[in-house]
JSON list of C-alpha atoms in Angstrom, two decimals:
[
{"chain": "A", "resi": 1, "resn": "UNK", "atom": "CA", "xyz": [83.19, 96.80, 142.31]},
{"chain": "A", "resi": 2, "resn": "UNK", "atom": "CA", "xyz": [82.28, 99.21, 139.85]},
{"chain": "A", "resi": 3, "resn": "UNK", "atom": "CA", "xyz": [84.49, 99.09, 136.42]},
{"chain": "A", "resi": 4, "resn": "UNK", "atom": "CA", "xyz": [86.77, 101.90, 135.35]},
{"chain": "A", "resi": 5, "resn": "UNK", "atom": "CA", "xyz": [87.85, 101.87, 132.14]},
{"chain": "A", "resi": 6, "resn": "UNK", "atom": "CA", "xyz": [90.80, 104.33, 130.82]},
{"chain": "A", "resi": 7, "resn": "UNK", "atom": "CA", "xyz": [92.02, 105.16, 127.71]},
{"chain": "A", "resi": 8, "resn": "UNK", "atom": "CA", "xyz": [95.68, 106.61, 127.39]},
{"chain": "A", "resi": 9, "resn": "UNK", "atom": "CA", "xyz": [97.71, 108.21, 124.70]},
{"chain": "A", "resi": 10, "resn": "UNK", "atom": "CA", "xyz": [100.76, 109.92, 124.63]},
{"chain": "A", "resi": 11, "resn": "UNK", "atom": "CA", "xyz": [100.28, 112.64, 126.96]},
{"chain": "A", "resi": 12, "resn": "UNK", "atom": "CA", "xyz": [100.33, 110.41, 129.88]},
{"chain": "A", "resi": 13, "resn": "UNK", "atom": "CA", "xyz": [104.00, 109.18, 129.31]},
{"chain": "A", "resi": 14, "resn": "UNK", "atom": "CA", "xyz": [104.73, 113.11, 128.33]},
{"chain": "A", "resi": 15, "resn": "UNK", "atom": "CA", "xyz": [105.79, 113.76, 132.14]},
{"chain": "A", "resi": 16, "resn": "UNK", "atom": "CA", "xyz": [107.48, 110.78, 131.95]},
{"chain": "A", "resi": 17, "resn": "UNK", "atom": "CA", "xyz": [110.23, 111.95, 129.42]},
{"chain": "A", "resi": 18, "resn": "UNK", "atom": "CA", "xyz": [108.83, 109.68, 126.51]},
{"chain": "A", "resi": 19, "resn": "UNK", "atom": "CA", "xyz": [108.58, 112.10, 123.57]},
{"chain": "A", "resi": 20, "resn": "UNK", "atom": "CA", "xyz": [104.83, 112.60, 121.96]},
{"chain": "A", "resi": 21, "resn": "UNK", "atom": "CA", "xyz": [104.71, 112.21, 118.26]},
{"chain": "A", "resi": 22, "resn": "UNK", "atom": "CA", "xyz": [102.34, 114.52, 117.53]},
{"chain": "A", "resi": 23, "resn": "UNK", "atom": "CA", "xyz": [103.69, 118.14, 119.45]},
{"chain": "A", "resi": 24, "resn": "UNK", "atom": "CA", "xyz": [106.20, 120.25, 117.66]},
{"chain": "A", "resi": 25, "resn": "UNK", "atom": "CA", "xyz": [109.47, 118.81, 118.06]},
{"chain": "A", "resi": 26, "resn": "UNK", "atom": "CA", "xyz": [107.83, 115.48, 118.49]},
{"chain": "A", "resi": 27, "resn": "UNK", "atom": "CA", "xyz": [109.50, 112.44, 117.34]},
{"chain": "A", "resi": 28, "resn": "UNK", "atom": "CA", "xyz": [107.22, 112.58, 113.66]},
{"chain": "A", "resi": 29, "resn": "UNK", "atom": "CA", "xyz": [109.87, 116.05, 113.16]},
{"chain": "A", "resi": 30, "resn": "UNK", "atom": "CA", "xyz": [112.48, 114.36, 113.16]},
{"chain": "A", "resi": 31, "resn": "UNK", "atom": "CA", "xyz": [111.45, 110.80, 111.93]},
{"chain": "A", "resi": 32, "resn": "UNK", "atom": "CA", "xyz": [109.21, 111.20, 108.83]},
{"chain": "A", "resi": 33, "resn": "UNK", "atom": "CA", "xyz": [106.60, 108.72, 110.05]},
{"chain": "A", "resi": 34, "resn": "UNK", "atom": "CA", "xyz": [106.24, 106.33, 106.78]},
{"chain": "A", "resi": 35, "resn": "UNK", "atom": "CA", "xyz": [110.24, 105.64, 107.06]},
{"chain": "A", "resi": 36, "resn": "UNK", "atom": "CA", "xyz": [109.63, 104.37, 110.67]},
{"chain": "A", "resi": 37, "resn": "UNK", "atom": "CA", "xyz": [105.82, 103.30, 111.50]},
{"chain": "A", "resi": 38, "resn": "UNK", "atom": "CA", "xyz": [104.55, 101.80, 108.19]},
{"chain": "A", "resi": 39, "resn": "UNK", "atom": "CA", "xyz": [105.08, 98.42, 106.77]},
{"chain": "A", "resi": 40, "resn": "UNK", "atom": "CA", "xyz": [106.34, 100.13, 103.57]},
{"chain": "A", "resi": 41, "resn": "UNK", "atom": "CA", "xyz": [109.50, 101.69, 105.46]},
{"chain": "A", "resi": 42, "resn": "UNK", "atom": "CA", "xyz": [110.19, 98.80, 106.88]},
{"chain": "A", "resi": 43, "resn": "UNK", "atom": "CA", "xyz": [110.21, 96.63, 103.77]},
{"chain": "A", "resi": 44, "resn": "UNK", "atom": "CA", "xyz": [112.23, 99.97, 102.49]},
{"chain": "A", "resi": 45, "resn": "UNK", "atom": "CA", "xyz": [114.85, 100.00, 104.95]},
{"chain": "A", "resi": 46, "resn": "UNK", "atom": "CA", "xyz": [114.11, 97.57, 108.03]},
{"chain": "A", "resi": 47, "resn": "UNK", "atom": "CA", "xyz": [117.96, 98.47, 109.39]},
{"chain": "A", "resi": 48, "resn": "UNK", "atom": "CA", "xyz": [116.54, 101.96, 110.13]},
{"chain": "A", "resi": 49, "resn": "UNK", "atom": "CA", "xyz": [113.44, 101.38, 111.49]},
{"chain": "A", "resi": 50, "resn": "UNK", "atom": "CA", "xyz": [114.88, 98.46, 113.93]},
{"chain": "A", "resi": 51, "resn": "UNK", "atom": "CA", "xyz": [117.32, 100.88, 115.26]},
{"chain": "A", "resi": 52, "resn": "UNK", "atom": "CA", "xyz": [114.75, 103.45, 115.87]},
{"chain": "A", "resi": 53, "resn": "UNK", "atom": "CA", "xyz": [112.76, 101.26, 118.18]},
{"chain": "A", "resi": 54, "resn": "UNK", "atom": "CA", "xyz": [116.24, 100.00, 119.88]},
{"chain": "A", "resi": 55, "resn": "UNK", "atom": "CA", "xyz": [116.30, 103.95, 120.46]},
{"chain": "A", "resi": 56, "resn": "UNK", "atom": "CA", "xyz": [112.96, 103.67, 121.98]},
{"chain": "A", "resi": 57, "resn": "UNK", "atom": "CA", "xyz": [113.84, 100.77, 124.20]},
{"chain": "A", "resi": 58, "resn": "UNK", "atom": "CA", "xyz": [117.24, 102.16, 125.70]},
{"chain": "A", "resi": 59, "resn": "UNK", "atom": "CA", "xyz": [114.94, 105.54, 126.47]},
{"chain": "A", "resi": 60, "resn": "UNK", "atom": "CA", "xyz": [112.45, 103.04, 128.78]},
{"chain": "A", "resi": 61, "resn": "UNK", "atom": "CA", "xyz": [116.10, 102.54, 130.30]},
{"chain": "A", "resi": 62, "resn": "UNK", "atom": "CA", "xyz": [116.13, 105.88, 131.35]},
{"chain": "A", "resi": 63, "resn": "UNK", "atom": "CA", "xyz": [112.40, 107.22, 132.43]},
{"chain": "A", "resi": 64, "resn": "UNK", "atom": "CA", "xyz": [110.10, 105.65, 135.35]},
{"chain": "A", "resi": 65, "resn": "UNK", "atom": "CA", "xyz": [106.05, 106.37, 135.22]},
{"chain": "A", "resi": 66, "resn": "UNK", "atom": "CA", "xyz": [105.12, 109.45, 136.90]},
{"chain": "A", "resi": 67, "resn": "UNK", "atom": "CA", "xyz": [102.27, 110.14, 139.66]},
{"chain": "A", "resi": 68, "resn": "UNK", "atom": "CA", "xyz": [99.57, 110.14, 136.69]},
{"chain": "A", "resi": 69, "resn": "UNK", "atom": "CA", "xyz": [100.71, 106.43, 136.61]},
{"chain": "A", "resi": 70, "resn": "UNK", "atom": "CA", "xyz": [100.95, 105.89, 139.68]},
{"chain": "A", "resi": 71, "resn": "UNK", "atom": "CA", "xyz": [97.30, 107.29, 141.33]},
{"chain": "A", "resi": 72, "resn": "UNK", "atom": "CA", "xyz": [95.85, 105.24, 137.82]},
{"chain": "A", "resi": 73, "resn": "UNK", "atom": "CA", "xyz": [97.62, 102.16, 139.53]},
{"chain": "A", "resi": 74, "resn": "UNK", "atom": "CA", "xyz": [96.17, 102.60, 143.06]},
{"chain": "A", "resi": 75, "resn": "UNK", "atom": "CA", "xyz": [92.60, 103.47, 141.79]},
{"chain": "A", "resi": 76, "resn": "UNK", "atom": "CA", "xyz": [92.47, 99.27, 141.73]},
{"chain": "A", "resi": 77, "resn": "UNK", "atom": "CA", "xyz": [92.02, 99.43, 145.52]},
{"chain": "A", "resi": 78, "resn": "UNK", "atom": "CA", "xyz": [88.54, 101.25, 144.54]},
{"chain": "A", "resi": 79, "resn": "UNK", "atom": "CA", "xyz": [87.44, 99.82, 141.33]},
{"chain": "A", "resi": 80, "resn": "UNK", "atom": "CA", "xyz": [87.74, 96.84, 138.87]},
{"chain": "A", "resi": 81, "resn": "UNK", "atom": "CA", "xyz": [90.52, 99.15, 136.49]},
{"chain": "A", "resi": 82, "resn": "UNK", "atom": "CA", "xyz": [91.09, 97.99, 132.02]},
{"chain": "A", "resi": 83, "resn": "UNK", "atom": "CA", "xyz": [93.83, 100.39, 130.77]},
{"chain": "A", "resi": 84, "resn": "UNK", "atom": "CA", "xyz": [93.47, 100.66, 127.27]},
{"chain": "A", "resi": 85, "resn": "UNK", "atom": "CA", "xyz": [96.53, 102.22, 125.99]},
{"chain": "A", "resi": 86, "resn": "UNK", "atom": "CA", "xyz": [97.73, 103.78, 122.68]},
{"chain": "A", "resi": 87, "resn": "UNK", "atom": "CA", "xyz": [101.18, 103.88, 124.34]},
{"chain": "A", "resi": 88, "resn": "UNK", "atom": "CA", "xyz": [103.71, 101.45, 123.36]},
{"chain": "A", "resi": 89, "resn": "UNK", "atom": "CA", "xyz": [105.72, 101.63, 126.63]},
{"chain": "A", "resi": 90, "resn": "UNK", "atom": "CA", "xyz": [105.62, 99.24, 129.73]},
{"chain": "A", "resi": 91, "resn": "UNK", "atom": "CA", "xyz": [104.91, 102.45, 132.41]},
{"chain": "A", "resi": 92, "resn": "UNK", "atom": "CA", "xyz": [101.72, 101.15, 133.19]},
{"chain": "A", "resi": 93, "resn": "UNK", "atom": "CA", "xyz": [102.98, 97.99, 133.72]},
{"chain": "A", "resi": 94, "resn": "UNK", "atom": "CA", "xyz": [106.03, 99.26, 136.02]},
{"chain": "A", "resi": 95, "resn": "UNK", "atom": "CA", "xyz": [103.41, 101.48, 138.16]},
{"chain": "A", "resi": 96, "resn": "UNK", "atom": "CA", "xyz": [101.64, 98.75, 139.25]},
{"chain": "A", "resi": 97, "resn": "UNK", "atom": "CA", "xyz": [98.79, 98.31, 136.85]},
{"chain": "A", "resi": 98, "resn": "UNK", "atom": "CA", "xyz": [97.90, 94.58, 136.57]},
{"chain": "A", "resi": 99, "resn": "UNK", "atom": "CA", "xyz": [95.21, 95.00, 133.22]},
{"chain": "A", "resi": 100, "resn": "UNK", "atom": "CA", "xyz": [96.60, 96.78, 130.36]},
{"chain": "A", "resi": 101, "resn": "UNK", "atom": "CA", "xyz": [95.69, 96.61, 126.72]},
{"chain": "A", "resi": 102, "resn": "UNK", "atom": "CA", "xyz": [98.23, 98.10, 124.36]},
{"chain": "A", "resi": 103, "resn": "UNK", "atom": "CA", "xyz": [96.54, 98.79, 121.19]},
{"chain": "A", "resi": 104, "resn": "UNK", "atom": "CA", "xyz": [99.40, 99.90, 119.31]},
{"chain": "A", "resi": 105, "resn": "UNK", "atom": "CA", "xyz": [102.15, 97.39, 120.19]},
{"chain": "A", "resi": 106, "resn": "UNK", "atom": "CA", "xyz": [104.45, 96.95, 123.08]},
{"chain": "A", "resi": 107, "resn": "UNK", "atom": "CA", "xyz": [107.83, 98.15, 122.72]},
{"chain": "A", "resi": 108, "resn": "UNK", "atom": "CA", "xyz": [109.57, 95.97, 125.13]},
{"chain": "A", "resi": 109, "resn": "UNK", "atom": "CA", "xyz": [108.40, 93.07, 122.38]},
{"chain": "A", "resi": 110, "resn": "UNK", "atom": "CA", "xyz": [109.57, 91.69, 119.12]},
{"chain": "A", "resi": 111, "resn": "UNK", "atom": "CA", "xyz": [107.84, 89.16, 116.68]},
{"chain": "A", "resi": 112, "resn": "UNK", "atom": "CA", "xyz": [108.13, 88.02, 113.20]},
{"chain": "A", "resi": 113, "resn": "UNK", "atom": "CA", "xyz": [107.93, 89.95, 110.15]},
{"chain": "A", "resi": 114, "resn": "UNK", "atom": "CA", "xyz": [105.99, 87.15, 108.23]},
{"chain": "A", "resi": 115, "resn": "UNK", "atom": "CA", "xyz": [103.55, 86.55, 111.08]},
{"chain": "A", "resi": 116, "resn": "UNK", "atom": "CA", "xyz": [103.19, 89.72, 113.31]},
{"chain": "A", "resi": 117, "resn": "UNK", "atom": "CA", "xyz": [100.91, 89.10, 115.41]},
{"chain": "A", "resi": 118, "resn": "UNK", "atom": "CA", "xyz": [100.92, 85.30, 115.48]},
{"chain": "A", "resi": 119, "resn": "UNK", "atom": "CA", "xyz": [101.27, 84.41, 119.43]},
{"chain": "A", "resi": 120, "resn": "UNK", "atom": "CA", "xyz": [104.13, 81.96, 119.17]},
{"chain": "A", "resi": 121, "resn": "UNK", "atom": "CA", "xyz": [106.03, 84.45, 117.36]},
{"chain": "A", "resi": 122, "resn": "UNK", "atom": "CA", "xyz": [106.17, 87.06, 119.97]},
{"chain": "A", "resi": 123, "resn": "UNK", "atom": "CA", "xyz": [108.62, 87.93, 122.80]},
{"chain": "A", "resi": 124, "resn": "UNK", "atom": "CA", "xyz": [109.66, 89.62, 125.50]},
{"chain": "A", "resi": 125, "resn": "UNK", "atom": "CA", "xyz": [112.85, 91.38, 125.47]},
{"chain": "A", "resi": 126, "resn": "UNK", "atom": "CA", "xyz": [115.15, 91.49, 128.57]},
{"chain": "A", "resi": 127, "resn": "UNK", "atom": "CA", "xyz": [116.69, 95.21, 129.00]},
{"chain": "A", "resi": 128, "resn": "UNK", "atom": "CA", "xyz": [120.14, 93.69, 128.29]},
{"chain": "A", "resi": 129, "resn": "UNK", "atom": "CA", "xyz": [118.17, 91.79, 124.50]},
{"chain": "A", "resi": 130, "resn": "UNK", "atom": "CA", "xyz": [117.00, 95.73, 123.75]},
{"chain": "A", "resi": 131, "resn": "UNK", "atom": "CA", "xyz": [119.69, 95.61, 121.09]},
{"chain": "A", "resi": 132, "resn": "UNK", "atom": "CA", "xyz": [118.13, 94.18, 118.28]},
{"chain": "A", "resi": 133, "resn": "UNK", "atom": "CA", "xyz": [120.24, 93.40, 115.27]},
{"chain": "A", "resi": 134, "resn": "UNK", "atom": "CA", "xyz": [119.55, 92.28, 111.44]},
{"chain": "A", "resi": 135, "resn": "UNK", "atom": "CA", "xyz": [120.47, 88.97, 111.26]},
{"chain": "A", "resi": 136, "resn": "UNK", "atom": "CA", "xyz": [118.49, 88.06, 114.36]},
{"chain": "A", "resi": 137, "resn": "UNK", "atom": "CA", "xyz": [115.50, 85.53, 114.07]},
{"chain": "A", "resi": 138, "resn": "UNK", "atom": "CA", "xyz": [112.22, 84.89, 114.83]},
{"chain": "A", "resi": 139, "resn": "UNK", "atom": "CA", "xyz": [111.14, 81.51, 115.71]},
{"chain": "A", "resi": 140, "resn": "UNK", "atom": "CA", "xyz": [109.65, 81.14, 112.35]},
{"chain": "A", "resi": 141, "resn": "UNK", "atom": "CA", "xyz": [113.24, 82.12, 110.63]},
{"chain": "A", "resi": 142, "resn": "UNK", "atom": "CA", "xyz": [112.31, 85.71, 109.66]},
{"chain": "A", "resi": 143, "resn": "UNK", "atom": "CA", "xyz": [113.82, 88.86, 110.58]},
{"chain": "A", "resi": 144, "resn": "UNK", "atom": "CA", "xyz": [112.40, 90.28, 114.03]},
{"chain": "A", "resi": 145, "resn": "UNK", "atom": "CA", "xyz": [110.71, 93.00, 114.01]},
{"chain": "A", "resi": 146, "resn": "UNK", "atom": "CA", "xyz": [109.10, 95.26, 116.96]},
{"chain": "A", "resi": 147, "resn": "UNK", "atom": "CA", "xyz": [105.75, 93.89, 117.91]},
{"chain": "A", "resi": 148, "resn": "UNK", "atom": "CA", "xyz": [104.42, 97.61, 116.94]},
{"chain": "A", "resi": 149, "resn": "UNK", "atom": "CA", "xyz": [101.01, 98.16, 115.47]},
{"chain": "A", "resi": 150, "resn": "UNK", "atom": "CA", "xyz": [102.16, 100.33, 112.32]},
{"chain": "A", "resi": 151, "resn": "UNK", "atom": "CA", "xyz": [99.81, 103.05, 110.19]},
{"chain": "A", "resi": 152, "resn": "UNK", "atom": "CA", "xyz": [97.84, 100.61, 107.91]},
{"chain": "A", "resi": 153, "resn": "UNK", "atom": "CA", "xyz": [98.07, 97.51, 110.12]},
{"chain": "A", "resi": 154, "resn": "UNK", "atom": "CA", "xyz": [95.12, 96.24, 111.56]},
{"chain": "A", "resi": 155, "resn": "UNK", "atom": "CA", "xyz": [94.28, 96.82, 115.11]},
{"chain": "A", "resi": 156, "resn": "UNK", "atom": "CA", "xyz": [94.18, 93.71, 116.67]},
{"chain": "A", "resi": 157, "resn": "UNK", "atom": "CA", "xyz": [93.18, 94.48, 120.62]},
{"chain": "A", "resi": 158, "resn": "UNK", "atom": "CA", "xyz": [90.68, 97.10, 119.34]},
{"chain": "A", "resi": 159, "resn": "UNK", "atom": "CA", "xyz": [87.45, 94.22, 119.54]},
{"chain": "A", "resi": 160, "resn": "UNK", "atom": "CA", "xyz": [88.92, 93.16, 122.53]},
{"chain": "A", "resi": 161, "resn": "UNK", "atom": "CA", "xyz": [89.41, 97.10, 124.13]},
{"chain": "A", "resi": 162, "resn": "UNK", "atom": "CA", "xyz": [85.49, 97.52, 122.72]},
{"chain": "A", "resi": 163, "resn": "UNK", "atom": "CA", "xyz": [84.43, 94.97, 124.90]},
{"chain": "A", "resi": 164, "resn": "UNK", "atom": "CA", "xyz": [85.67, 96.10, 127.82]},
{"chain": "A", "resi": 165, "resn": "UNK", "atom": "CA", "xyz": [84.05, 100.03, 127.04]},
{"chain": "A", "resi": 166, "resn": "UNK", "atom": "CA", "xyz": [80.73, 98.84, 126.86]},
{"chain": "A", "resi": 167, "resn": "UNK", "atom": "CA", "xyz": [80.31, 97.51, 130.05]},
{"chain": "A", "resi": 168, "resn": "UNK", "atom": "CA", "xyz": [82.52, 100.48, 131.82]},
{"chain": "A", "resi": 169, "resn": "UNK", "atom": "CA", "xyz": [80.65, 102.06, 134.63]},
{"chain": "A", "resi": 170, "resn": "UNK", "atom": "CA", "xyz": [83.13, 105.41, 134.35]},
{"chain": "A", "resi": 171, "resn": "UNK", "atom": "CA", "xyz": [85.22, 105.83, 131.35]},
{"chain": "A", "resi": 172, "resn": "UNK", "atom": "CA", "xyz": [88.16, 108.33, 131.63]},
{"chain": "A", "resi": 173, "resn": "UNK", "atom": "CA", "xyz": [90.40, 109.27, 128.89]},
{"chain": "A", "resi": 174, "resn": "UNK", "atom": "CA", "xyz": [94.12, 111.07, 129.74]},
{"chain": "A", "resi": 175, "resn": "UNK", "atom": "CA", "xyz": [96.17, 112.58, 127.25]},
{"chain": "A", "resi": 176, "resn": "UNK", "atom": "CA", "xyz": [94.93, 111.71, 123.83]},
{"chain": "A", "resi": 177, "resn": "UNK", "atom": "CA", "xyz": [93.99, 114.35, 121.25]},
{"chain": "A", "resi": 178, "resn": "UNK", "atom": "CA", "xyz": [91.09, 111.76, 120.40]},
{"chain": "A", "resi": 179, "resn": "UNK", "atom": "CA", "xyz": [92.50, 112.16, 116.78]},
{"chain": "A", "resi": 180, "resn": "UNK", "atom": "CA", "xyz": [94.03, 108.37, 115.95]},
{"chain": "A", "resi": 181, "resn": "UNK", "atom": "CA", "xyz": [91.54, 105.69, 114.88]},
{"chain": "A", "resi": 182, "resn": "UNK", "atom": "CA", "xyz": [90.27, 103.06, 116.08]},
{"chain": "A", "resi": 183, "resn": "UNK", "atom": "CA", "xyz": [91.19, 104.33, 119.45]},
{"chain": "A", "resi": 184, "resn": "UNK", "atom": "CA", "xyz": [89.15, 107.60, 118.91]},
{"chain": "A", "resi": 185, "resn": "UNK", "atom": "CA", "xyz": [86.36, 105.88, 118.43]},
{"chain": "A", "resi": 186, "resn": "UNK", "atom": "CA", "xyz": [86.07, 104.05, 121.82]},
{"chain": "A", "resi": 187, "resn": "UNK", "atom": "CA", "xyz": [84.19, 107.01, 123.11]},
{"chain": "A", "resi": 188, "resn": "UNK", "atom": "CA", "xyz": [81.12, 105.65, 120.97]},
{"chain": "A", "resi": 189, "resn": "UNK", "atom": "CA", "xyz": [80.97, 102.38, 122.64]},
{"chain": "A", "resi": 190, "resn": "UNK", "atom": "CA", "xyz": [80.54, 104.14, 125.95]},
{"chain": "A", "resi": 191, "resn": "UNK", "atom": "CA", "xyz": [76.85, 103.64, 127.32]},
{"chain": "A", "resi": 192, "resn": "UNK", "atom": "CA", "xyz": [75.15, 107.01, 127.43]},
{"chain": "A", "resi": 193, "resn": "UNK", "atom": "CA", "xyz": [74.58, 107.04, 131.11]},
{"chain": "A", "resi": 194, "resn": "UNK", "atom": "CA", "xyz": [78.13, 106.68, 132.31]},
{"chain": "A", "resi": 195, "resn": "UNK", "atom": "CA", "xyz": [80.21, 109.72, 133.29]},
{"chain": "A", "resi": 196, "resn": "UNK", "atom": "CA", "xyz": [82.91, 110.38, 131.08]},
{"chain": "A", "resi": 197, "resn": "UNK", "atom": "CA", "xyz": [86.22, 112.20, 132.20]},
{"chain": "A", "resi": 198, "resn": "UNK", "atom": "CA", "xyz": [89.11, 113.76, 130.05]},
{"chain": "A", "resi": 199, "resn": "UNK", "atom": "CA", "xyz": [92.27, 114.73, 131.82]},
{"chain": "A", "resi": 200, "resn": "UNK", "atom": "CA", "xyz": [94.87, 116.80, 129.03]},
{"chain": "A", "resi": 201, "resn": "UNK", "atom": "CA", "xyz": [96.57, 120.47, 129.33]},
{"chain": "A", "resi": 202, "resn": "UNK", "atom": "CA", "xyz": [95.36, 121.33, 125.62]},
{"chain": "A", "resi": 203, "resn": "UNK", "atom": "CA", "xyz": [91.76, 121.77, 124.76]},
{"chain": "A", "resi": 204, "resn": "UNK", "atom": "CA", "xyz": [90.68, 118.31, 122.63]},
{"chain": "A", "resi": 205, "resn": "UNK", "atom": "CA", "xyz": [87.69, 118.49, 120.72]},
{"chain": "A", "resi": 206, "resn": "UNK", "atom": "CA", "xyz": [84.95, 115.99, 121.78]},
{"chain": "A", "resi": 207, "resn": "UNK", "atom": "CA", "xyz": [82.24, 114.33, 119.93]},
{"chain": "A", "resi": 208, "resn": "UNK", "atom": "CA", "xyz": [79.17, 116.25, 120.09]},
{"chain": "A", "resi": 209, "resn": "UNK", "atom": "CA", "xyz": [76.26, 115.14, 122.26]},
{"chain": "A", "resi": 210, "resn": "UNK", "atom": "CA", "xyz": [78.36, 113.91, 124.86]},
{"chain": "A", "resi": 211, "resn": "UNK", "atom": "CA", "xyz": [78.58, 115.19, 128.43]},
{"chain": "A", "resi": 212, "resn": "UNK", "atom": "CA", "xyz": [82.55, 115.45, 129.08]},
{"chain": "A", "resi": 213, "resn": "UNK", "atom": "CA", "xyz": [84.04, 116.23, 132.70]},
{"chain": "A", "resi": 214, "resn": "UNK", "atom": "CA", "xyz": [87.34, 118.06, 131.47]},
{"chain": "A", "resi": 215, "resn": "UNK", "atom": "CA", "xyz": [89.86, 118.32, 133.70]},
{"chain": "A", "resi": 216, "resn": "UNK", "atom": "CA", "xyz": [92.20, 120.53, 131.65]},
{"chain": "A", "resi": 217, "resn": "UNK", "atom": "CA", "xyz": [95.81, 119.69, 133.51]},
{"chain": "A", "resi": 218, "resn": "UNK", "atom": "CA", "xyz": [98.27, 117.05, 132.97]},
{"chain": "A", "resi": 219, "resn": "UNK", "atom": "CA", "xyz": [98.37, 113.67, 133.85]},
{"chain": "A", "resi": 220, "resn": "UNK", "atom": "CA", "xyz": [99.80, 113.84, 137.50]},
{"chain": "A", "resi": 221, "resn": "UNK", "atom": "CA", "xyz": [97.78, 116.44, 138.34]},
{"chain": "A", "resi": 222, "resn": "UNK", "atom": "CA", "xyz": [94.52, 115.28, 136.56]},
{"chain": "A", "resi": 223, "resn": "UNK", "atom": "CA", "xyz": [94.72, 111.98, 138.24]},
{"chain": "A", "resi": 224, "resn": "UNK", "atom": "CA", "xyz": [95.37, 113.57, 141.52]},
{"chain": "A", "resi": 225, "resn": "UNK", "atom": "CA", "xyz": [92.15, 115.54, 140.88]},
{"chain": "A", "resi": 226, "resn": "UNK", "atom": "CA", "xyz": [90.20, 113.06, 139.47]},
{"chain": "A", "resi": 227, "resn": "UNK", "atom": "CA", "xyz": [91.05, 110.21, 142.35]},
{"chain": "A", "resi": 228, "resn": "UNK", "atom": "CA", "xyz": [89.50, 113.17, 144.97]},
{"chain": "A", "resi": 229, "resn": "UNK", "atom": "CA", "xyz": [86.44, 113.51, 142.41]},
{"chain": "A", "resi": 230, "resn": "UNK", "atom": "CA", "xyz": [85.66, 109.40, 142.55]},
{"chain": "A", "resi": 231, "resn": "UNK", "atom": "CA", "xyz": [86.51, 109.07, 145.99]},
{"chain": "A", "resi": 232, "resn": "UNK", "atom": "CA", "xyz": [84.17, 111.69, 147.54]}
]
């Protein structure tokens, strides 16, 4: 079974209802981002920046994936699927997609603010725990904290989501502007004789010297495209 390996950013959940960061009126207007996604805000004001993500979590309350999801989930009839995702929310997950690696953080998760990303420290919420409060604890007696990769934290997955490029046999990237690193750079780990697609309404500027498929619609209908394109 041939391996298809997918990178996703924000433009994916866009039909969903979950609001990009980046596009005017995105969430970085109205949250400056070093208040909310850098471990300086947090140490500044961690009240804040745990209610914004409870504000996150009660909006997964609200949206389901869309048919982007969806076709991405039944392409695993067809081929051995990795979705490597810059998104922090569990839509992948509730369309059906059984390998996912979130490279910035899952938002349905909280962990300790001493030990981030130390596995005993991290949790699932249950919708009715999205509520998080100062005062409550991580196992190791500190503060929780979302289990969110912030700007100028490492990247944990990112050796992990390299290894899994490098041996894709199609590599397909759907709605990222291709501007946030490490992610960005996956493209470069991509063998030179495997067909790359890139599924997003906007023009995004690729790499030189790469041959790029561009399907230039949004998720639901790029996937519905590209499914007809692998399946001929």
């Amino acid at each position: 079974m041939k391996k298809l390996v997918v990178l996703t950013g924000a433009g994916m959940s866009a039909e969903s209802g979950i609001s990009t960061f980046r596009d005017s009126g995105g969430l970085w207007d109205r949250y400056p981002v070093e208040k909310v996604a850098t471990p300086e805000g947090y140490a500044e004001n961690p009240a804040l920046v745990i209610n914004f993500y409870n504000e996150r979590r009660k909006q997964l309350l609200e949206v389901s994936p869309n048919l982007g999801h969806v076709r991405l989930a039944e392409l695993e009839q067809f081929f051995d699927v990795t979705v490597i995702t810059q998104n922090v929310d569990n839509l992948h997950e509730r369309a059906g997609s059984s390998h996912v690696i979130h490279l910035h953080g899952e938002l349905t998760k909280v962990t300790s603010s001493r030990n981030p990303n130390a596995p005993e420290c991290i949790r699932e919420l249950a919708p009715d725990e999205y509520e998080v409060k100062m005062g409550d604890l991580s196992s190791d007696g500190t503060q929780l904290r979302p289990f969110i990769v912030w700007f100028g934290e490492p990247v944990p997955m990112i050796e992990t989501a390299i290894e899994y490029v490098e041996q894709a046999d199609i590599f397909v990237i759907i709605g990222t502007s291709l501007n946030v690193y490490p992610a960005a750079g996956l493209l470069n780990y991509v063998r030179s004789n495997v067909p790359v697609f890139l599924i997003d309404p906007k023009p995004v500027a690729v790499p030189s010297g790469r041959t790029v498929k561009v399907i230039q619609k949004g998720a639901s209908e790029g996937m519905d495209e590209l499914e007809k394109m692998l399946l001929l």
